[in-house]
CSV table of C-alpha atoms in Angstrom, one decimal:
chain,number,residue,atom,x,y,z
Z,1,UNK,CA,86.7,84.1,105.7
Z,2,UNK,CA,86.8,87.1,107.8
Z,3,UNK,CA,87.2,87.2,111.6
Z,4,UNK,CA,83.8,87.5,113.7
Z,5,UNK,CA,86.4,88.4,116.5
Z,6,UNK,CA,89.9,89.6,116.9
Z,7,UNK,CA,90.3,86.9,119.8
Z,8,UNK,CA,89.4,84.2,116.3
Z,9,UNK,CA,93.1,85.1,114.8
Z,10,UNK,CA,94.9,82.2,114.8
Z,11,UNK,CA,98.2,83.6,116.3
Z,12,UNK,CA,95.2,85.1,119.3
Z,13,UNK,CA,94.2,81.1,119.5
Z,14,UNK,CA,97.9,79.6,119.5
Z,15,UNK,CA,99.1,82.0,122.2
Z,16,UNK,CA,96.4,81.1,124.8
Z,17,UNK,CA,97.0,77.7,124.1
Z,18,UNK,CA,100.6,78.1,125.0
Z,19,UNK,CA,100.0,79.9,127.8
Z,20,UNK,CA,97.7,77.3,129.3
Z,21,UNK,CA,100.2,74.5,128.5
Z,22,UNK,CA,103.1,77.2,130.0
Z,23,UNK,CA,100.7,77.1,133.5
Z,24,UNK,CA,100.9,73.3,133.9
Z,25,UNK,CA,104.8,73.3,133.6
Z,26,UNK,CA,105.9,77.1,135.7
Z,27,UNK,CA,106.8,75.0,138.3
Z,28,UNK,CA,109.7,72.9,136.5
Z,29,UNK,CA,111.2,76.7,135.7
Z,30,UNK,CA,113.7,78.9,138.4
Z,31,UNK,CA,111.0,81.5,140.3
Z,32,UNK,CA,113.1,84.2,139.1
Z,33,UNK,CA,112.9,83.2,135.0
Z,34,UNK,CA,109.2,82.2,135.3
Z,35,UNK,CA,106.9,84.1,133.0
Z,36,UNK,CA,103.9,86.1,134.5
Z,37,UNK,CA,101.4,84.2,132.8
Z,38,UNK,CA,98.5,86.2,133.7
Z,39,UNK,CA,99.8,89.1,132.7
Z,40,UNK,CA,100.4,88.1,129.5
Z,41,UNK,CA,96.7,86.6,129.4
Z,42,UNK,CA,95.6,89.4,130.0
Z,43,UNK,CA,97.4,91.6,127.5
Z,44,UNK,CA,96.1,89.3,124.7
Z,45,UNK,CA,92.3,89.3,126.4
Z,46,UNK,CA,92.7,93.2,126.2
Z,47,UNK,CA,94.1,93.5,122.6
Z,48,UNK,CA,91.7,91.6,121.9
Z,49,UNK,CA,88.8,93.1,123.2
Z,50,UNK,CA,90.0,96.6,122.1
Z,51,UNK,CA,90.3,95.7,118.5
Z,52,UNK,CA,86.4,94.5,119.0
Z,53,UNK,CA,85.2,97.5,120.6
Z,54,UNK,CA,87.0,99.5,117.9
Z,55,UNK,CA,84.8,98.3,115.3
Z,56,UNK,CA,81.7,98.6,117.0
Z,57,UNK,CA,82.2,102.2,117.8
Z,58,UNK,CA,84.1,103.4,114.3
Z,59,UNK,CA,83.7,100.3,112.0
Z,60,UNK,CA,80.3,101.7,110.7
Z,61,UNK,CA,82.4,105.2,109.9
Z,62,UNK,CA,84.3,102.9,107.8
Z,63,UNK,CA,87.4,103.4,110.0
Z,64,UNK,CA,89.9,100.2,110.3
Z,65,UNK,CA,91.9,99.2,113.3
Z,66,UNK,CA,95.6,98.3,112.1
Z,67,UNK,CA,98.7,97.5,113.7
Z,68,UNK,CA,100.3,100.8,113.9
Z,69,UNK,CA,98.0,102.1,115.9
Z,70,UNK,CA,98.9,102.5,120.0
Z,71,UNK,CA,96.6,100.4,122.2
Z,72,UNK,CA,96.6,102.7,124.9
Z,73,UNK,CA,95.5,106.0,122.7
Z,74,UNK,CA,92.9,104.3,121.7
Z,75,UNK,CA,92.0,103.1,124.6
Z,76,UNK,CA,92.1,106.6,125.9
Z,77,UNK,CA,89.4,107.8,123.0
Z,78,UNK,CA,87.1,104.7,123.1
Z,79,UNK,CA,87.0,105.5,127.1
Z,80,UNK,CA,86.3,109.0,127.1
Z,81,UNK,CA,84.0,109.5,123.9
Z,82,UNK,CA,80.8,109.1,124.9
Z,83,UNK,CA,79.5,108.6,121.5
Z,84,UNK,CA,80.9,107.2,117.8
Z,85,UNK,CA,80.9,111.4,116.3
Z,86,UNK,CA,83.2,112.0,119.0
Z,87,UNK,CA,85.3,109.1,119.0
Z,88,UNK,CA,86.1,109.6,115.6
Z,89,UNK,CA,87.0,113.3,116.0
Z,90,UNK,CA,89.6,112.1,118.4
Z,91,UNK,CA,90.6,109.7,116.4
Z,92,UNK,CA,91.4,111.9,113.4
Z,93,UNK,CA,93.5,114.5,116.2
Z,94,UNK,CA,95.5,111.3,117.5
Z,95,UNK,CA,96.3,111.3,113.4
Z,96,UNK,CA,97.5,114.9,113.7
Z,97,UNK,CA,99.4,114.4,116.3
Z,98,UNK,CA,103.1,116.2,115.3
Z,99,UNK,CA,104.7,112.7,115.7
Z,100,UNK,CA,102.1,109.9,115.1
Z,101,UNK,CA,102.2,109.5,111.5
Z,102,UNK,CA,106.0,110.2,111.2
Z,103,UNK,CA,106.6,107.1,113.2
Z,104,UNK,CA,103.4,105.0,111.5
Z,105,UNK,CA,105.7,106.0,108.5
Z,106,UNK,CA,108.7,104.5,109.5
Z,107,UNK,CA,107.2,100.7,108.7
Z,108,UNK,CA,106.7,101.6,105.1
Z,109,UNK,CA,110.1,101.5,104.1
Z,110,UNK,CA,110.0,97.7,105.0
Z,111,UNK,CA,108.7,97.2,101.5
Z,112,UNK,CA,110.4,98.1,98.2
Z,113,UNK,CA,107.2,99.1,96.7
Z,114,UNK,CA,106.6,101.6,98.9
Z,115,UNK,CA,110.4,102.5,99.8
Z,116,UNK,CA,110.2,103.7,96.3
Z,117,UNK,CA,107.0,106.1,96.5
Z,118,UNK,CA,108.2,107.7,100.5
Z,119,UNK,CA,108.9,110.9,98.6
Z,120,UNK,CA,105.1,110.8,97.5
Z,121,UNK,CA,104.1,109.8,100.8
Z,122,UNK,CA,106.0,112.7,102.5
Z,123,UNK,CA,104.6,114.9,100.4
Z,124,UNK,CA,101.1,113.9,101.3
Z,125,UNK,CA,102.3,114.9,104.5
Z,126,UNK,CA,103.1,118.0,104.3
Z,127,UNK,CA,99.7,118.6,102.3
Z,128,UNK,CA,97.6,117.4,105.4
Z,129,UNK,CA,99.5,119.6,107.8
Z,130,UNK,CA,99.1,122.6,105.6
Z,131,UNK,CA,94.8,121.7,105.4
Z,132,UNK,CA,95.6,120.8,101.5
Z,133,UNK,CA,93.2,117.2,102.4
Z,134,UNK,CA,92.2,117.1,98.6
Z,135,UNK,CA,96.1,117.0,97.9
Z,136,UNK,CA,97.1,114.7,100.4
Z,137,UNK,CA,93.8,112.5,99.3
Z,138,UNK,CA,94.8,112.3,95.7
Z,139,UNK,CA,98.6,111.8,96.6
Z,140,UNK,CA,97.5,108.9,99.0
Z,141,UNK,CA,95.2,107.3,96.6
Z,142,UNK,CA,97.7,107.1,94.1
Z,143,UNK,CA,100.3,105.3,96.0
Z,144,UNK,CA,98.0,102.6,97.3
Z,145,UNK,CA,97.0,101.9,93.7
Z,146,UNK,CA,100.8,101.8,92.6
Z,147,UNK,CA,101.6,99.8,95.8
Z,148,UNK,CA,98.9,97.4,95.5
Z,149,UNK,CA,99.8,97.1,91.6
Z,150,UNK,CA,103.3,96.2,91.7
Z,151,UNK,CA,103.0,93.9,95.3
Z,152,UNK,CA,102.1,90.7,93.4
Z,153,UNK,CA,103.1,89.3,89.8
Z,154,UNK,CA,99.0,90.0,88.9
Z,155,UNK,CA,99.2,93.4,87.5
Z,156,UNK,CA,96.2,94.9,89.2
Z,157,UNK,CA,96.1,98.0,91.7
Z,158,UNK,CA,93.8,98.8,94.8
Z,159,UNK,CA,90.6,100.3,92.7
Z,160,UNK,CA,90.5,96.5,90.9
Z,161,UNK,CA,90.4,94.5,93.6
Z,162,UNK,CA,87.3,92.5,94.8
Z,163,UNK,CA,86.6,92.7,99.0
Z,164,UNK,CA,87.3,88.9,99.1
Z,165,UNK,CA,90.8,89.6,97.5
Z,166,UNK,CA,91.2,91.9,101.1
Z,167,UNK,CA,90.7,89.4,103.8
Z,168,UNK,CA,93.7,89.4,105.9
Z,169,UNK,CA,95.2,86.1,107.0
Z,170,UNK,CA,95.8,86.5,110.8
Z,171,UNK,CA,96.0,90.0,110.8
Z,172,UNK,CA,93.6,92.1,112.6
Z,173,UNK,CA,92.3,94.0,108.9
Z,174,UNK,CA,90.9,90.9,108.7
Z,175,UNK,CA,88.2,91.3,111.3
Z,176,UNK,CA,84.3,91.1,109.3
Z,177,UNK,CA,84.1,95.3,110.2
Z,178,UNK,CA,87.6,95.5,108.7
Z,179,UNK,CA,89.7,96.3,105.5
Z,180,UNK,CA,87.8,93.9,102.9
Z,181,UNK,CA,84.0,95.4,103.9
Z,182,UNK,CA,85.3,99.4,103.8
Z,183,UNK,CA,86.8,98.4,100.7
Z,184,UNK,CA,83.2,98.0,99.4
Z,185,UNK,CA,83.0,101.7,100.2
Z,186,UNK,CA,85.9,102.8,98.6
Z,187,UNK,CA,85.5,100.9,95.5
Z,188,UNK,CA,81.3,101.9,94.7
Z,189,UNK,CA,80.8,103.3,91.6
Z,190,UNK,CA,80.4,107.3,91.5
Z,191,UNK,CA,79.1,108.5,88.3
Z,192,UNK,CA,76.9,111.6,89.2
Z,193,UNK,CA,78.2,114.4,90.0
Z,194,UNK,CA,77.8,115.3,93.6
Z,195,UNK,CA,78.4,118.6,95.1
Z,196,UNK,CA,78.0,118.2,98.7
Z,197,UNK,CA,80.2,117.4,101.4
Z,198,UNK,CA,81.3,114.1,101.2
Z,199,UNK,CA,83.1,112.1,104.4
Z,200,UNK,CA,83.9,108.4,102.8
Z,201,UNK,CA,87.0,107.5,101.1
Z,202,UNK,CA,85.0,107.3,97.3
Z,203,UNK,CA,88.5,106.2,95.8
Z,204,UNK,CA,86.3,106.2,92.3
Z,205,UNK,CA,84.2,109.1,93.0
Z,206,UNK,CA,87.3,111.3,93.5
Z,207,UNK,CA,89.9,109.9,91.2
Z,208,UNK,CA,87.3,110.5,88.2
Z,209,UNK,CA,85.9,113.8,88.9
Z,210,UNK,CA,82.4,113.0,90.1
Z,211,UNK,CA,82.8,113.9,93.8
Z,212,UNK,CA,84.2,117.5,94.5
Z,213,UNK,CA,83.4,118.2,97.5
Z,214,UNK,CA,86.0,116.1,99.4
Z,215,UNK,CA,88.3,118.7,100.7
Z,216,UNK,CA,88.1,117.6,104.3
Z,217,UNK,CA,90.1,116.7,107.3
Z,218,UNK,CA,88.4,113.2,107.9
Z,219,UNK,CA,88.6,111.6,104.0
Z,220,UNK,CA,92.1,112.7,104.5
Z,221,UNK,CA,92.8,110.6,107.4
Z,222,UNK,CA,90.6,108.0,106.2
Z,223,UNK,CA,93.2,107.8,103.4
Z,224,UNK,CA,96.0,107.5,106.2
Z,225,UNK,CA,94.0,104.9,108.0
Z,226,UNK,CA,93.4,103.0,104.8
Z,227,UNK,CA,97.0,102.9,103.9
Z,228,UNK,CA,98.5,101.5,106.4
Z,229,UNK,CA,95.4,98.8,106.4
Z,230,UNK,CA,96.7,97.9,103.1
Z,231,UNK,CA,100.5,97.4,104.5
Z,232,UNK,CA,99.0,95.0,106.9
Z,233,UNK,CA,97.0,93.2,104.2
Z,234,UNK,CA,100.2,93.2,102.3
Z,235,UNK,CA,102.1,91.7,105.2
Z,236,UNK,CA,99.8,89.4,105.8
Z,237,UNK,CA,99.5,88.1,102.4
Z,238,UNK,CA,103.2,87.2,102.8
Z,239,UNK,CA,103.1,86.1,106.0
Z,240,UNK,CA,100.5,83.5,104.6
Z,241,UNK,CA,103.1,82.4,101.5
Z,242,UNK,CA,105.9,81.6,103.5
Z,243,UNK,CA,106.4,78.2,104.9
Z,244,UNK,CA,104.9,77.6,108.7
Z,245,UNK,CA,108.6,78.3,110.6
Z,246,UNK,CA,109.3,76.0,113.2
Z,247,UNK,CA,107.2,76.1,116.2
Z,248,UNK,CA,109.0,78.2,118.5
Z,249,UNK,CA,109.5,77.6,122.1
Z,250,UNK,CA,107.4,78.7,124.6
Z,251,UNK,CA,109.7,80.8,126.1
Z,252,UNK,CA,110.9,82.5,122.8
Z,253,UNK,CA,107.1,82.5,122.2
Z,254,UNK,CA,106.5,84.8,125.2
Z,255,UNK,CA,109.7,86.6,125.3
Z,256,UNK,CA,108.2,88.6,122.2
Z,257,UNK,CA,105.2,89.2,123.7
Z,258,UNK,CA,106.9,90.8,126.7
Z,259,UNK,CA,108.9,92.4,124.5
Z,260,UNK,CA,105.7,94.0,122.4
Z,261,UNK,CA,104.3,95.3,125.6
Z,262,UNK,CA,107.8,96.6,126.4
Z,263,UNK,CA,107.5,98.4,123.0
Z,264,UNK,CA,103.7,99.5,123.2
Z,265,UNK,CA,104.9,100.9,126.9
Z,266,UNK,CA,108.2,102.6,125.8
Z,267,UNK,CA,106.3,104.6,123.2
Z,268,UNK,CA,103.4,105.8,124.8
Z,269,UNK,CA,105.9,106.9,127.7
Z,270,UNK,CA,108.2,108.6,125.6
Z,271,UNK,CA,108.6,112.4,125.4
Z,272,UNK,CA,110.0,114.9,122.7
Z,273,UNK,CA,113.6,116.3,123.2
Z,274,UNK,CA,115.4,119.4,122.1
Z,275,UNK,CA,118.9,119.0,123.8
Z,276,UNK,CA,121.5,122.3,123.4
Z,277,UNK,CA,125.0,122.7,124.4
Z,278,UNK,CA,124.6,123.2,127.1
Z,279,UNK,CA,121.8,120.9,128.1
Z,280,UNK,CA,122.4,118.2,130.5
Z,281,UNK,CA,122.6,115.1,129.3
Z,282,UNK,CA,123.2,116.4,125.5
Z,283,UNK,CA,126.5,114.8,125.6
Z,284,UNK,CA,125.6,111.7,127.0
Z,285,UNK,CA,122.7,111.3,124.4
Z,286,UNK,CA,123.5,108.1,122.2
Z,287,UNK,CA,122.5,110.4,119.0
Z,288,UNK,CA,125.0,112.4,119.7
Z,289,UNK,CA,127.6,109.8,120.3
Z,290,UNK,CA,126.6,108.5,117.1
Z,291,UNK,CA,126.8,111.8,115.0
Z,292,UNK,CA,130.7,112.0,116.7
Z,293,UNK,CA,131.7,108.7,115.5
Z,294,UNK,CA,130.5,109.3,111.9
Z,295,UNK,CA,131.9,112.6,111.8
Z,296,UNK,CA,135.3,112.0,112.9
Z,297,UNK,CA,134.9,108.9,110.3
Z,298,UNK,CA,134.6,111.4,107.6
Z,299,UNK,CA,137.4,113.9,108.9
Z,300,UNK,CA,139.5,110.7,109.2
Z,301,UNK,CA,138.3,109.2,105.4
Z,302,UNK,CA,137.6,105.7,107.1
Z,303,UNK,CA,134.7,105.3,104.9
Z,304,UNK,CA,133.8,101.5,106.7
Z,305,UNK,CA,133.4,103.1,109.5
Z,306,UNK,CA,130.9,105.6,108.2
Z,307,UNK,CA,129.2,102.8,106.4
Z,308,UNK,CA,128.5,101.3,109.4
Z,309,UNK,CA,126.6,104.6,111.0
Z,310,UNK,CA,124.0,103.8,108.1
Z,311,UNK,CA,120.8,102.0,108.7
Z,312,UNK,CA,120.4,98.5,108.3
Z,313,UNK,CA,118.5,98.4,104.9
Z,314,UNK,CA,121.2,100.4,103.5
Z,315,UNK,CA,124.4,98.1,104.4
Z,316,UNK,CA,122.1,95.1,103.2
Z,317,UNK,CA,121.3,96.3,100.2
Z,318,UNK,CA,124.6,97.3,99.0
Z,319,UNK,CA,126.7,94.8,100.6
Z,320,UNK,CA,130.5,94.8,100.7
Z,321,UNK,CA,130.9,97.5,97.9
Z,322,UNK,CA,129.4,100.0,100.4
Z,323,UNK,CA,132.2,101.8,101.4
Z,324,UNK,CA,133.6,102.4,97.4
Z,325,UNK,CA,129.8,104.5,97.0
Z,326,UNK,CA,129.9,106.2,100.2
Z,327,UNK,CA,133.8,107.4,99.4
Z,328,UNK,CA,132.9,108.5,95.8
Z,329,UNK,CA,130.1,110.5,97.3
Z,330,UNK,CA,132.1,112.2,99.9
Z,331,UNK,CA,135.4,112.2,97.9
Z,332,UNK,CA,136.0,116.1,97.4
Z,333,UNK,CA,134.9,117.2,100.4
Z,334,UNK,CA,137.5,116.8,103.0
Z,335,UNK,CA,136.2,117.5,106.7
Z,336,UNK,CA,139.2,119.2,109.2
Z,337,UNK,CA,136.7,120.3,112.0
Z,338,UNK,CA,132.9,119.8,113.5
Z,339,UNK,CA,130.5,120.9,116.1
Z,340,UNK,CA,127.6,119.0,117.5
Z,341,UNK,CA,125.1,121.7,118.1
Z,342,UNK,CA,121.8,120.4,118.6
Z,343,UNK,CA,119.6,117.7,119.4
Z,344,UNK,CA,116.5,117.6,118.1
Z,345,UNK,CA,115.0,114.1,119.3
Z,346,UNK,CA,111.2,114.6,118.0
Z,347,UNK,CA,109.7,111.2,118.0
Z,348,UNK,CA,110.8,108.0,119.3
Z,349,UNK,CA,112.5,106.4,116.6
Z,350,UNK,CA,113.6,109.7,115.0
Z,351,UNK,CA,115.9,112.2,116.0
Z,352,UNK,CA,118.1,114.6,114.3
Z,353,UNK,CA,121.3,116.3,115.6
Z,354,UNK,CA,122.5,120.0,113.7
Z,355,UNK,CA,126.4,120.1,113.8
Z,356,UNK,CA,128.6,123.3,112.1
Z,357,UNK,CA,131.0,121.9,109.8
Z,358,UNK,CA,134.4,123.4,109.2
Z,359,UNK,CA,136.0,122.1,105.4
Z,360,UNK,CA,138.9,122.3,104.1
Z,361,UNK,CA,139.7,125.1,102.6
Z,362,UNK,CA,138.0,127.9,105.2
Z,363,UNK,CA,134.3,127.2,104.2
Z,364,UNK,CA,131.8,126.9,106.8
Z,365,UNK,CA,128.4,124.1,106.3
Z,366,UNK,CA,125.8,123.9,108.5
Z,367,UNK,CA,124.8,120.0,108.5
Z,368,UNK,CA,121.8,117.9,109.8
Z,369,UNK,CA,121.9,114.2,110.4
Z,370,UNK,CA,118.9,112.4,110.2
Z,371,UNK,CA,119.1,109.5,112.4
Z,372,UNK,CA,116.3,106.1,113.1
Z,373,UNK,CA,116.8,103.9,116.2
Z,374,UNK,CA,117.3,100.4,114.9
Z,375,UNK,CA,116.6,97.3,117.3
Z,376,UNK,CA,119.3,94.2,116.3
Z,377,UNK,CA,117.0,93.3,113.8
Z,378,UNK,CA,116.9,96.2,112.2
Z,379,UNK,CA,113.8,97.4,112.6
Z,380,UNK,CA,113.0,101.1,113.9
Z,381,UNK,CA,112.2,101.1,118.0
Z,382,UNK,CA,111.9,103.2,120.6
Z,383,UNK,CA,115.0,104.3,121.6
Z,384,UNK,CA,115.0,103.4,125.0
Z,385,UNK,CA,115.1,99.8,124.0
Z,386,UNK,CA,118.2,97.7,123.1
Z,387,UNK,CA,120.0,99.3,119.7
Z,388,UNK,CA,121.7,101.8,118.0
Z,389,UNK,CA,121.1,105.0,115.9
Z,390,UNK,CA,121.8,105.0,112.6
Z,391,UNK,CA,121.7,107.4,109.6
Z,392,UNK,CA,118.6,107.8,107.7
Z,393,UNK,CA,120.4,109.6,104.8
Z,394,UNK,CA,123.9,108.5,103.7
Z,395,UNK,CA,124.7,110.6,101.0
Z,396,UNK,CA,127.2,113.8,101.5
Z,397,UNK,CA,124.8,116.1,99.8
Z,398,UNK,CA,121.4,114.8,102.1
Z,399,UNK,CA,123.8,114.8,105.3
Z,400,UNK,CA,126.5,118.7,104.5
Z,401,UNK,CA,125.0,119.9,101.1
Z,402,UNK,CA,123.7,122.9,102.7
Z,403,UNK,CA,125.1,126.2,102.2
């Protein structure tokens, strides 16, 4: 059944039972390791009580909180718009913000069926940031269908689904004003034609030709928004197949929530960064200690060593036999010489470094190295939290194929 509340989730419930059972005992724990208990009450009461307020300003514009999005934004725009028009117009800019969906894009390579359609997804992108919304719309629509479609053994894509099939097990796209009751809008029938401006996401209206007057920025975003509300259905629906883990401790229990405010925090303080030669601190940036190590791997062929500048998902997924594909990709093209030139760190999670590259032979490349900041699990993070950078991109001609 759907969530009256955000504060009804059952991971909401099982944390401030923890925490009340973590007040009784504080005092068996060292001062200096106790938790700060209220704090963290209070960061759940305000999650909480945002996701809430969310709905009742935007959930009748058929707009759906998900987990992607930054608690303090949206604080910012509930706070300031003093009505739901203007909410949602601030809404759609936080969308077009340079770096907000880049980063909201990162999460989707965490599943194969979507890993697969990212080239789809970028090019939605770059459809919506050239005003091309009845591109990006069809673009977007298409992948949730194929995503949806190939998630689960039962052959059946987005459009097919009934709203009950959308109910989000401890997710917050579960809430009543969430994913499952928009998805009435998305799926009602559209057989007329209709010429006039249209602001819903009408996934059969516009997929078969009835509605054509779509071409606008906030069906656009409403695609965006109702994409990644269908990762976090998705998540959720394997989240609810796997066997209950062990209960954690109570003090790994609030160690990640410390750590999710430490994230939250880390990216709304970060800032955009375009380091030169002679920048300070452009030689002291971790990205471009990074780029250094994996080019003087390839200048010295140590092809292990370059396979571990690759991202996590990478090295998993191909195992011990890495190093083999990564040499028969480079094998050829022999390095002698390189230059680090520029830092372009533009979200983040994201940053990528220019370098000149001298081959043998005389020629001249000019390279780019896409590199994600991984926590030790793998997963992209801010990077001024514990990790490393590693390399989007792997292959020679994605990394030097440039002439």
């Amino acid at each position: 059944m759907p969530y009256e509340s955000a504060h009804d989730l059952p991971s909401f419930i099982e944390l401030k039972q923890q925490l009340k059972g973590v007040k009784l005992f504080q005092f068996l724990i060292p001062k200096e390791r106790r938790l700060n208990v209220e704090e963290l009450q209070e960061q759940i009461q305000r999650l909480g009580d945002l996701a809430d307020r969310f709905y009742v300003v935007l959930g009748e514009r058929n707009w759906i909180f998900h987990d992607d999005l930054s608690i303090t934004k949206i604080e910012e725009i509930l706070n300031d718009a003093p009505d739901a028009a203007t909410a949602e117009a601030r809404l759609i800019g936080y969308y077009q913000n340079e770096n907000t969906l880049k980063f909201m894009m990162l999460r989707l390579r965490s599943m194969d069926a979507l890993r697969k359609r990212e080239h789809l997804v970028r090019y939605a992108l770059d459809d919506y940031k050239a005003g091309r919304y009845y591109a990006c719309t069809h673009v977007l629509l298409s992948v949730m269908d194929g995503f949806v479609n190939e998630f689960e053994t039962v052959r059946r894509g987005l459009h097919a689904r009934k709203p009950e099939e959308l109910d989000g097990w401890d997710s917050i796209i579960g809430h009543h004003r969430g994913l499952a009751r928009v998805h009435k809008v998305f799926t009602k029938g559209r057989t007329k034609p209709n010429e006039n401006p249209v602001y819903e996401l009408h996934r059969n209206g516009i997929v078969h030709g009835s509605i054509l007057n779509f071409n606008n920025e906030v069906v656009a975003t409403k695609a965006w928004n109702y994409l990644f509300a269908v990762v976090d259905w998705a998540k959720a629906k394997e989240k609810a197949s796997r066997p209950k883990p062990e209960q954690p401790s109570w003090a790994d229990t609030f160690k990640k929530i410390a750590d999710n405010g430490r994230v939250k925090r880390a990216l709304d303080e970060w800032q955009p960064e375009n380091l030169g030669k002679d920048s300070d601190g452009f030689t002291s940036h971790k990205a471009y200690e990074a780029t250094d190590r994996f080019l003087t791997s390839w200048r010295n062929k140590n092809y292990g060593g370059m396979a571990q500048s690759v991202n996590n998902r990478e090295r998993d997924a191909h195992g011990n036999g890495f190093p083999r594909l990564i040499r028969q990709s480079y094998e050829g093209f022999d390095l002698e010489s390189f230059e680090i030139n520029f830092i372009d760190h533009r979200t983040a999670a994201i940053c990528v470094v220019s370098v000149k590259l001298f081959m043998a032979g005389g020629e001249e490349k000019e390279g780019k190295l896409r590199w994600v900041y991984e926590s030790p699990d793998g997963e992209p993070t801010p990077s001024s939290m514990d990790g490393e950078w590693h390399l989007v991109h792997w292959n020679y001609y994605m990394v030097a194929g440039r002439t």
